[in-house]
């Protein structure tokens, strides 16, 4: 990469996009281009076309997405499939039209079948039925991988994909209903501690298992994969199975997670479970051997990451 490279981070106000933009700016060897939603609506093809025609972009981190936790996915399926299909299709197609050779698409571990064998390797994609609570989102993300692979095959582009496990950390969405489990529980345990509530209620049975990755680790992994030599990337992937899992390879139950979060927050009261709320996939732990073979490993442990996330929650709610 040369000092003159212009890198577009799509979604720089989101949790992952902002972490990627921070890492790129810290590295300081390229110009980082960003646009807010009011400056550029990524779901609008004409606007995206004009943007790429006017800006000479060398690389794209496609971190813009409509995201949310299990309840948001289950309640607003149309928004999840429509927004994600539009954003990624516009960016990938218009980037290709404008001659952008390199792009990194960010997907999700929910692309894999609900009952995929664990840990889930990249080749379990499209081998079974998806989890119902997030099927529309997963279908959009699978389409994103296939867009990249198809443009690579037909047009010779270098569009890569990474599939993160459940992410959390600085810049997360702490909404009580629409968020993912870690920000949701940080808020609930914190509010319960402050109000001396009699209990904290966790959605579902507490039995599902999840793997979590701190967002700064994810951003680092994205830069690592983007910067891999093309021959190395191709040697470790296949043309129609080109995505790379990003995670720690370790999981725990939601019950165990809740106990750790209560401890980090300092909540000492009882924890109850509301089994009328959905559990989602029973387990989804990533097989990260492809990524390990490519020379990258997660560094931030769960407890350390949760302490950082709680500090971020406190800062963001006091703003
Ligand atoms: O984080 P979460 O929404 O992601 O939920 P998914 C994980 C687990 O935590 C589920 C339970 O079993 C939830 O029932 N849970 C317990 C809670 N309490 C809470 C709570 O207060 N809030 C939330 N959100 N969950 C999402 C997908 O699924 O994972 C997305 O819907 C995306 O599409 C994302 O792929 C990474 O792992 O179940």
CSV table of N, CA and C and ligand atoms in Angstrom, one decimal, residues 68-71 73 108-110 133-134 137 166 176 179-182 184-185 188 202-204 208 210 254 278-281 284, ligand 1:
chain,number,residue,atom,x,y,z
A,68,UNK,N,-28.5,-5.5,14.6
A,68,UNK,CA,-29.2,-5.5,15.9
A,68,UNK,C,-29.2,-6.9,16.5
A,69,UNK,N,-29.7,-7.0,17.7
A,69,UNK,CA,-29.8,-8.3,18.4
A,69,UNK,C,-30.9,-9.2,18.0
A,70,UNK,N,-31.1,-10.2,18.7
A,70,UNK,CA,-32.1,-11.2,18.3
A,70,UNK,C,-33.5,-10.6,18.2
A,71,UNK,N,-33.9,-9.7,19.1
A,71,UNK,CA,-35.2,-9.2,19.1
A,71,UNK,C,-35.5,-8.3,18.0
A,73,UNK,N,-33.8,-8.3,15.1
A,73,UNK,CA,-33.9,-9.1,13.9
A,73,UNK,C,-35.2,-9.8,13.7
A,108,UNK,N,-21.3,-12.1,9.0
A,108,UNK,CA,-21.7,-12.5,10.4
A,108,UNK,C,-21.7,-14.0,10.5
A,109,UNK,N,-21.5,-14.5,11.7
A,109,UNK,CA,-21.5,-15.9,12.0
A,109,UNK,C,-22.9,-16.5,11.8
A,110,UNK,N,-24.0,-15.7,11.6
A,110,UNK,CA,-25.3,-16.2,11.5
A,110,UNK,C,-25.6,-16.7,10.0
A,133,UNK,N,-34.8,-16.7,13.6
A,133,UNK,CA,-34.9,-15.3,14.2
A,133,UNK,C,-34.0,-14.3,13.3
A,134,UNK,N,-33.0,-14.8,12.6
A,134,UNK,CA,-32.2,-13.9,11.8
A,134,UNK,C,-32.0,-14.3,10.4
A,137,UNK,N,-31.5,-11.4,7.7
A,137,UNK,CA,-30.2,-10.8,7.8
A,137,UNK,C,-29.1,-11.8,7.3
A,166,UNK,N,-20.0,-13.0,17.3
A,166,UNK,CA,-20.7,-11.9,18.0
A,166,UNK,C,-19.7,-10.9,18.5
A,176,UNK,N,-32.0,-1.0,25.2
A,176,UNK,CA,-32.4,-2.2,26.0
A,176,UNK,C,-33.0,-3.3,25.2
A,179,UNK,N,-30.6,-4.1,21.1
A,179,UNK,CA,-29.2,-4.4,21.1
A,179,UNK,C,-28.9,-5.9,21.2
A,180,UNK,N,-27.6,-6.2,21.1
A,180,UNK,CA,-27.1,-7.6,21.3
A,180,UNK,C,-27.0,-7.8,22.8
A,181,UNK,N,-26.7,-9.1,23.1
A,181,UNK,CA,-26.8,-9.5,24.6
A,181,UNK,C,-25.8,-8.7,25.5
A,182,UNK,N,-24.6,-8.5,25.1
A,182,UNK,CA,-23.6,-7.8,26.0
A,182,UNK,C,-24.0,-6.4,26.3
A,184,UNK,N,-26.9,-5.1,26.0
A,184,UNK,CA,-28.3,-5.2,26.7
A,184,UNK,C,-28.1,-5.5,28.2
A,185,UNK,N,-27.2,-6.5,28.4
A,185,UNK,CA,-27.1,-6.9,29.8
A,185,UNK,C,-26.2,-5.9,30.6
A,188,UNK,N,-28.8,-3.5,31.7
A,188,UNK,CA,-29.8,-4.0,32.6
A,188,UNK,C,-29.2,-4.2,34.0
A,202,UNK,N,-33.0,-12.2,32.4
A,202,UNK,CA,-32.3,-12.5,31.2
A,202,UNK,C,-33.2,-13.1,30.2
A,203,UNK,N,-33.1,-12.7,28.9
A,203,UNK,CA,-34.0,-13.4,27.9
A,203,UNK,C,-33.6,-14.8,27.7
A,204,UNK,N,-34.6,-15.6,27.4
A,204,UNK,CA,-34.4,-17.0,27.0
A,204,UNK,C,-34.0,-17.9,28.2
A,208,UNK,N,-28.2,-21.2,25.6
A,208,UNK,CA,-27.5,-21.1,24.4
A,208,UNK,C,-26.0,-20.7,24.6
A,210,UNK,N,-22.5,-18.8,23.2
A,210,UNK,CA,-22.1,-17.8,22.2
A,210,UNK,C,-20.6,-17.6,22.4
A,254,UNK,N,-25.0,-18.3,27.9
A,254,UNK,CA,-25.5,-17.0,28.2
A,254,UNK,C,-25.6,-16.8,29.8
A,278,UNK,N,-37.0,-15.6,22.9
A,278,UNK,CA,-36.3,-16.6,22.1
A,278,UNK,C,-34.9,-16.8,22.5
A,279,UNK,N,-34.4,-18.0,22.3
A,279,UNK,CA,-33.0,-18.4,22.6
A,279,UNK,C,-32.1,-18.2,21.3
A,280,UNK,N,-32.7,-18.3,20.2
A,280,UNK,CA,-32.0,-18.3,18.9
A,280,UNK,C,-31.2,-19.6,18.7
A,281,UNK,N,-30.1,-19.5,17.9
A,281,UNK,CA,-29.3,-20.7,17.7
A,281,UNK,C,-28.8,-21.3,19.0
A,284,UNK,N,-23.0,-21.4,18.4
A,284,UNK,CA,-22.3,-21.0,17.2
A,284,UNK,C,-20.9,-20.5,17.5
B,1,LIG,O1,-26.8,-11.0,21.2
B,1,LIG,P1,-28.0,-11.7,20.7
B,1,LIG,O2,-29.2,-10.9,20.4
B,1,LIG,O3,-27.5,-12.5,19.4
B,1,LIG,O4,-28.5,-12.8,21.7
B,1,LIG,P2,-27.7,-13.8,18.6
B,1,LIG,C1,-27.6,-13.8,22.2
B,1,LIG,C2,-28.3,-14.7,23.2
B,1,LIG,O5,-28.5,-14.0,24.4
B,1,LIG,C3,-29.7,-15.2,22.9
B,1,LIG,C4,-29.8,-14.1,24.9
B,1,LIG,O6,-29.9,-16.5,23.3
B,1,LIG,C5,-30.7,-14.3,23.6
B,1,LIG,O7,-31.9,-14.8,23.9
B,1,LIG,N1,-30.2,-12.9,25.7
B,1,LIG,C6,-30.4,-12.8,27.0
B,1,LIG,C7,-30.3,-11.6,25.2
B,1,LIG,N2,-30.7,-11.6,27.4
B,1,LIG,C8,-30.6,-10.8,26.4
B,1,LIG,C9,-30.8,-9.4,26.2
B,1,LIG,O8,-31.0,-8.6,27.1
B,1,LIG,N3,-30.6,-8.9,24.9
B,1,LIG,C10,-30.2,-9.8,23.9
B,1,LIG,N4,-30.0,-9.2,22.7
B,1,LIG,N5,-30.1,-11.1,24.0
B,1,LIG,C11,-27.8,-12.1,16.7
B,1,LIG,C12,-28.5,-12.1,15.3
B,1,LIG,O9,-28.2,-13.3,17.2
B,1,LIG,O10,-26.4,-12.2,16.5
B,1,LIG,C13,-27.9,-11.1,14.4
B,1,LIG,O11,-29.9,-11.9,15.5
B,1,LIG,C14,-26.4,-11.2,14.4
B,1,LIG,O12,-28.4,-11.4,13.2
B,1,LIG,C15,-25.8,-11.3,15.8
B,1,LIG,O13,-25.9,-12.3,13.7
B,1,LIG,C16,-24.3,-11.4,15.8
B,1,LIG,O14,-26.4,-14.5,18.6
B,1,LIG,O15,-28.8,-14.7,19.2
